[in-house]
PDB file of C-alpha atoms and ligand atoms in Angstrom:
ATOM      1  CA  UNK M   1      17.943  15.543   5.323  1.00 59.00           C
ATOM      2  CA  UNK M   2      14.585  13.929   6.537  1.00 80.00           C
ATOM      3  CA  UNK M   3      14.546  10.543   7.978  1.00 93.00           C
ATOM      4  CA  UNK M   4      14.023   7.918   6.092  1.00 97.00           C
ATOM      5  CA  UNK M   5      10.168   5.953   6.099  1.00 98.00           C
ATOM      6  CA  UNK M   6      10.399   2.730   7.160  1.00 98.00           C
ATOM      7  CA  UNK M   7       8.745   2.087   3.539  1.00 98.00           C
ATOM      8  CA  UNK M   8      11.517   3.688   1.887  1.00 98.00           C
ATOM      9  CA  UNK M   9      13.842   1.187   4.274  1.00 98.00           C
ATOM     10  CA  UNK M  10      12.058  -1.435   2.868  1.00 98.00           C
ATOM     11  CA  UNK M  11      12.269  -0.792  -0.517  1.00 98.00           C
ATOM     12  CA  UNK M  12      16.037   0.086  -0.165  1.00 97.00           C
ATOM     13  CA  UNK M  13      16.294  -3.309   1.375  1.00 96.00           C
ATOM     14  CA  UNK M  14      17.652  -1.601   4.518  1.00 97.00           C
ATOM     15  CA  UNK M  15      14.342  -3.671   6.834  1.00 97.00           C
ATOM     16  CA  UNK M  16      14.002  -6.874   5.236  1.00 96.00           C
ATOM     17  CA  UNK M  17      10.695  -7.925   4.070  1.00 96.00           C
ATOM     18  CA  UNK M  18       9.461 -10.325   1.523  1.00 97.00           C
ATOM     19  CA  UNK M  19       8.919  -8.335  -2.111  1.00 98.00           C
ATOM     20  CA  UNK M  20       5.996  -9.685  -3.434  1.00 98.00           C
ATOM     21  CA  UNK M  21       5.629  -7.867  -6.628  1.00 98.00           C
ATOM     22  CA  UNK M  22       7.941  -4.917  -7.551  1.00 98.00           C
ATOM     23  CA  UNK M  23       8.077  -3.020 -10.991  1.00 98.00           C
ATOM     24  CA  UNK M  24       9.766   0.949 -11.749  1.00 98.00           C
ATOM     25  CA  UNK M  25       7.321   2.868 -10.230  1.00 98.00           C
ATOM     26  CA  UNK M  26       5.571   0.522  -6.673  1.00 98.00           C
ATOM     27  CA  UNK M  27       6.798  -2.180  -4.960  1.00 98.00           C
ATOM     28  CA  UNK M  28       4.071  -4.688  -2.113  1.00 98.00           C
ATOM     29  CA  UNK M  29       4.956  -6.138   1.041  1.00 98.00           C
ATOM     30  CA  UNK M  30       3.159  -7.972   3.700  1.00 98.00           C
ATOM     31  CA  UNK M  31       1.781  -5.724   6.268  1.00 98.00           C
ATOM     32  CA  UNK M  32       3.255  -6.292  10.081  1.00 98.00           C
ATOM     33  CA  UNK M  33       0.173  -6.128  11.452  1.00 98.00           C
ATOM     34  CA  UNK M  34      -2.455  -7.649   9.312  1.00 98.00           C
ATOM     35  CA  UNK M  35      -6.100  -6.727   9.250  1.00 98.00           C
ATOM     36  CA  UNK M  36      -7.459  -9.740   7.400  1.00 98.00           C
ATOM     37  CA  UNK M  37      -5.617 -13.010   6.139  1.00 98.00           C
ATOM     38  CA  UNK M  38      -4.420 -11.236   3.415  1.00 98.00           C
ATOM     39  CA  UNK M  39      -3.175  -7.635   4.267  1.00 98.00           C
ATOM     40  CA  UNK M  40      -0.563  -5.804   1.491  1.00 98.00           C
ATOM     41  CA  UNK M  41       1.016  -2.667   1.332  1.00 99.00           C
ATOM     42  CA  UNK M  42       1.364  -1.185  -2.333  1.00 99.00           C
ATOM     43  CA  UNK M  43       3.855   1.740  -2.063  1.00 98.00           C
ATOM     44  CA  UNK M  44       5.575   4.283  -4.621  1.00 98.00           C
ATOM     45  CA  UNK M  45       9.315   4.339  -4.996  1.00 98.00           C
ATOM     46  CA  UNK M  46       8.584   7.905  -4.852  1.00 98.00           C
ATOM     47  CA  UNK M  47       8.141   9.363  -1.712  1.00 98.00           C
ATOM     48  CA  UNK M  48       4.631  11.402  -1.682  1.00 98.00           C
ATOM     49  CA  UNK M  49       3.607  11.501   1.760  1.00 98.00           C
ATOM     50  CA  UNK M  50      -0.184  10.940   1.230  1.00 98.00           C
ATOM     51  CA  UNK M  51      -2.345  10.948  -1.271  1.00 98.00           C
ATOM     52  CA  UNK M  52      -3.885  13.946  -0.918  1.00 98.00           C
ATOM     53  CA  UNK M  53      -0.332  15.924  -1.625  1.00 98.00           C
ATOM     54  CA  UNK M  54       0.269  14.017  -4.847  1.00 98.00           C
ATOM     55  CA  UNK M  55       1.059  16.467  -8.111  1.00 98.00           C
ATOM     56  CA  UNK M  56      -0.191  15.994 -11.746  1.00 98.00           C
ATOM     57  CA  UNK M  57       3.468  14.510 -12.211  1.00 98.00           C
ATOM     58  CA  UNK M  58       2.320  11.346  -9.640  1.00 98.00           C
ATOM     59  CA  UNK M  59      -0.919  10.468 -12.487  1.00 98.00           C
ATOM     60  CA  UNK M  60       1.565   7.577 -13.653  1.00 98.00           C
ATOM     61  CA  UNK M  61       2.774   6.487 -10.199  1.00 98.00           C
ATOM     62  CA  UNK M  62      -1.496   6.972  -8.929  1.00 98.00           C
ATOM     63  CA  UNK M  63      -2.007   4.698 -11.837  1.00 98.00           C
ATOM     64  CA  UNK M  64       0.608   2.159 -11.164  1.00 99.00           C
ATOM     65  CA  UNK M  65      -0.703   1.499  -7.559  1.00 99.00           C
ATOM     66  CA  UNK M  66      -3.858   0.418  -8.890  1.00 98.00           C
ATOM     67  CA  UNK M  67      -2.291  -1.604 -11.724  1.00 98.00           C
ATOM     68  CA  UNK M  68      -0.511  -3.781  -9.117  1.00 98.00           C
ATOM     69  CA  UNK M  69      -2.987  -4.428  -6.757  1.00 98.00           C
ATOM     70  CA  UNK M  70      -5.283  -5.627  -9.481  1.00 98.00           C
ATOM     71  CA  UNK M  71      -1.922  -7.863 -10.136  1.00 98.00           C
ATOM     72  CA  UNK M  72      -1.418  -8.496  -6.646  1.00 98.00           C
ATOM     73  CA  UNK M  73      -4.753  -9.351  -5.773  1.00 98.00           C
ATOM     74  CA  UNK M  74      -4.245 -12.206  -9.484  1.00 98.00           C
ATOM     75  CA  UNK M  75      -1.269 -13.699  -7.829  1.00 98.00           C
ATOM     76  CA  UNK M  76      -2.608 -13.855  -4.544  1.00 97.00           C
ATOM     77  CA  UNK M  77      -6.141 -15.540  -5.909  1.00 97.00           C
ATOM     78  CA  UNK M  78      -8.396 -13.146  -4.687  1.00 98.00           C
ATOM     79  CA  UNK M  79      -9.246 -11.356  -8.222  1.00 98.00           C
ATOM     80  CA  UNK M  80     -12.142 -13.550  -8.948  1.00 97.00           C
ATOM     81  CA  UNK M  81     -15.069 -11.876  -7.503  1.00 96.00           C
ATOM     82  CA  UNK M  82     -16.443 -15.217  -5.902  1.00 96.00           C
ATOM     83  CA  UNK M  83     -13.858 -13.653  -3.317  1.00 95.00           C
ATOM     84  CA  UNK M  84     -12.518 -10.167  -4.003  1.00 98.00           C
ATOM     85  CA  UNK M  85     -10.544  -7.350  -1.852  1.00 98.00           C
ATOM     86  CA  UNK M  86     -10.740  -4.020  -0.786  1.00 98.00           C
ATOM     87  CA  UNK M  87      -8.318  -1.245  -1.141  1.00 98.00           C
ATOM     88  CA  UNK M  88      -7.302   1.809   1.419  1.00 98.00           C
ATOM     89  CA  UNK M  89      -5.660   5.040   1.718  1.00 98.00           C
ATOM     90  CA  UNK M  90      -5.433   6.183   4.924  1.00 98.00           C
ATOM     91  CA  UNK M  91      -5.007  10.553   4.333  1.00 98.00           C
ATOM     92  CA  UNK M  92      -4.166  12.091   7.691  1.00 98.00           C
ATOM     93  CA  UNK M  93      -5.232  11.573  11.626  1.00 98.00           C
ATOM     94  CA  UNK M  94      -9.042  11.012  11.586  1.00 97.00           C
ATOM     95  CA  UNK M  95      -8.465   8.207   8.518  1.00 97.00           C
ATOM     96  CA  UNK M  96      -5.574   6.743  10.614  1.00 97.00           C
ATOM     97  CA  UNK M  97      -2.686   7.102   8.982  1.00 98.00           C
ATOM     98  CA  UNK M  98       0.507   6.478  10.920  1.00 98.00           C
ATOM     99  CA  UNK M  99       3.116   5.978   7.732  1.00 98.00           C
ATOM    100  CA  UNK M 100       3.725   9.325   6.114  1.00 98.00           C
ATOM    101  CA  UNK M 101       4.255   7.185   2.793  1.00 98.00           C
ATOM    102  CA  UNK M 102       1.589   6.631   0.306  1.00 98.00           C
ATOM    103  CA  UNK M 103       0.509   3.545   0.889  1.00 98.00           C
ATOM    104  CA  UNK M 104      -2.156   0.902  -0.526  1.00 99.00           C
ATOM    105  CA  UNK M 105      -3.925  -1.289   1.774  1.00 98.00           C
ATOM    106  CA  UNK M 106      -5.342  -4.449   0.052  1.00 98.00           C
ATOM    107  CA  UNK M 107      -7.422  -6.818   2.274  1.00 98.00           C
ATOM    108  CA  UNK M 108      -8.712  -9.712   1.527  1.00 98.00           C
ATOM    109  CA  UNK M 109      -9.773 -13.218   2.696  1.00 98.00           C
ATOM    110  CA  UNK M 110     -12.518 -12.781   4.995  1.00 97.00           C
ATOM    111  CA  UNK M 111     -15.841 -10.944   4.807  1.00 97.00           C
ATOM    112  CA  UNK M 112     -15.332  -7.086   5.226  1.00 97.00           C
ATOM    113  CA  UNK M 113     -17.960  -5.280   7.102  1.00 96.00           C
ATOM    114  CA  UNK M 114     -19.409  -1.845   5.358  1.00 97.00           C
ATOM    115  CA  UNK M 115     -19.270   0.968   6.283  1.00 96.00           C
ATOM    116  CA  UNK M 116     -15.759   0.749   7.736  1.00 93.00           C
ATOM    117  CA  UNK M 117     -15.354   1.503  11.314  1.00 86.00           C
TER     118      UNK M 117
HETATM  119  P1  AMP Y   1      -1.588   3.554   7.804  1.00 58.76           P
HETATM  120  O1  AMP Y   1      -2.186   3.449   9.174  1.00 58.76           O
HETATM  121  O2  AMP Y   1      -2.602   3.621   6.701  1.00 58.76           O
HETATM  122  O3  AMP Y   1      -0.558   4.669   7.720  1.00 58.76           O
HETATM  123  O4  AMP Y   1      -0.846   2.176   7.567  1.00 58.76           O
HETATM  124  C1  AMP Y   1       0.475   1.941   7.925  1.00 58.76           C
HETATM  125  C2  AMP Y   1       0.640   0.446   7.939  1.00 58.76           C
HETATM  126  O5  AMP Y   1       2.031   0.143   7.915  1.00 58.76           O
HETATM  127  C3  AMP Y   1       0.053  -0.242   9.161  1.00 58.76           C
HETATM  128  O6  AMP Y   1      -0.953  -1.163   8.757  1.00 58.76           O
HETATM  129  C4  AMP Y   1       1.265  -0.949   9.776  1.00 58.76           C
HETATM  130  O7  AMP Y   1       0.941  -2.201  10.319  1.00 58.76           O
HETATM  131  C5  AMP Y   1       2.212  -1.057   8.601  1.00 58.76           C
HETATM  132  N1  AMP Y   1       3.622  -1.164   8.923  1.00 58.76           N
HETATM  133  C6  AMP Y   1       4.329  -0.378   9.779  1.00 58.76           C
HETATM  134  N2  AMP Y   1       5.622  -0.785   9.816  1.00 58.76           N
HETATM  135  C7  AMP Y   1       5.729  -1.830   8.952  1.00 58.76           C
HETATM  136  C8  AMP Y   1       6.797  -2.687   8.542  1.00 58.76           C
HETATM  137  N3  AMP Y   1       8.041  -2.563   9.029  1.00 58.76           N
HETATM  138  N4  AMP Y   1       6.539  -3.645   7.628  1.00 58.76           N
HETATM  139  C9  AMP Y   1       5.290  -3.802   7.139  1.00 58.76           C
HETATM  140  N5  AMP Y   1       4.241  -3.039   7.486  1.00 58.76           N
HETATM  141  C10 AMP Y   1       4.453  -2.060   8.374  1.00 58.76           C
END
């Protein structure tokens, strides 16, 4: 069997970390190493590695990540667009990915330069 991600540790509770919104299909937690003041990772229950492997059967899960950080962003007050937040998937080495989890990135509270670096 494959070793675990240390999202899928997190969701099973097995790494502690502070749940901030959870519902069947995603579940957000603080990123360790924040970007910006406000720096969440939306995840699937489901493993799919990255995005770019999902399957037609992953539309609902797709959908649910973006459901939540629209939520997440809400609860965290950044929805208004007097502020607003960005969203990232990082798909494979030249994008940066290091967790081989789908993952969400939502920034927010500062001023984000465009185009990324
Ligand atoms: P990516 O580079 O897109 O694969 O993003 C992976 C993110 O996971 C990075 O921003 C890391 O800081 C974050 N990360 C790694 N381990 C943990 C952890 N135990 N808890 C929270 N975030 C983590």
């Amino acid at each position: 069997m494959n070793e675990k991600t240390v999202f899928q540790k997190i969701l099973s509770r097995e790494i502690p970390a502070p749940i901030l919104y959870e519902d069947d299909l995603v579940a957000a937690f603080h990123d360790i190493n924040p970007q910006a003041p406000t720096h969440v990772l939306i995840v699937p229950k489901k493993l799919i590695p990255r995005v770019g492997e999902a399957e037609p059967e992953d539309q609902a899960t797709l959908g649910a990540l973006l459901l939540a950080a629209g939520k997440i962003a809400d609860q965290l007050g950044v929805k208004d667009r007097s502020k607003g937040f960005r969203l990232v998937i990082n798909h494979g080495r030249d994008a940066g990915e290091t967790v081989p989890h789908l993952h969400v990135h939502l920034l927010a509270g500062r001023s984000l330069d465009w185009p990324p670096g």
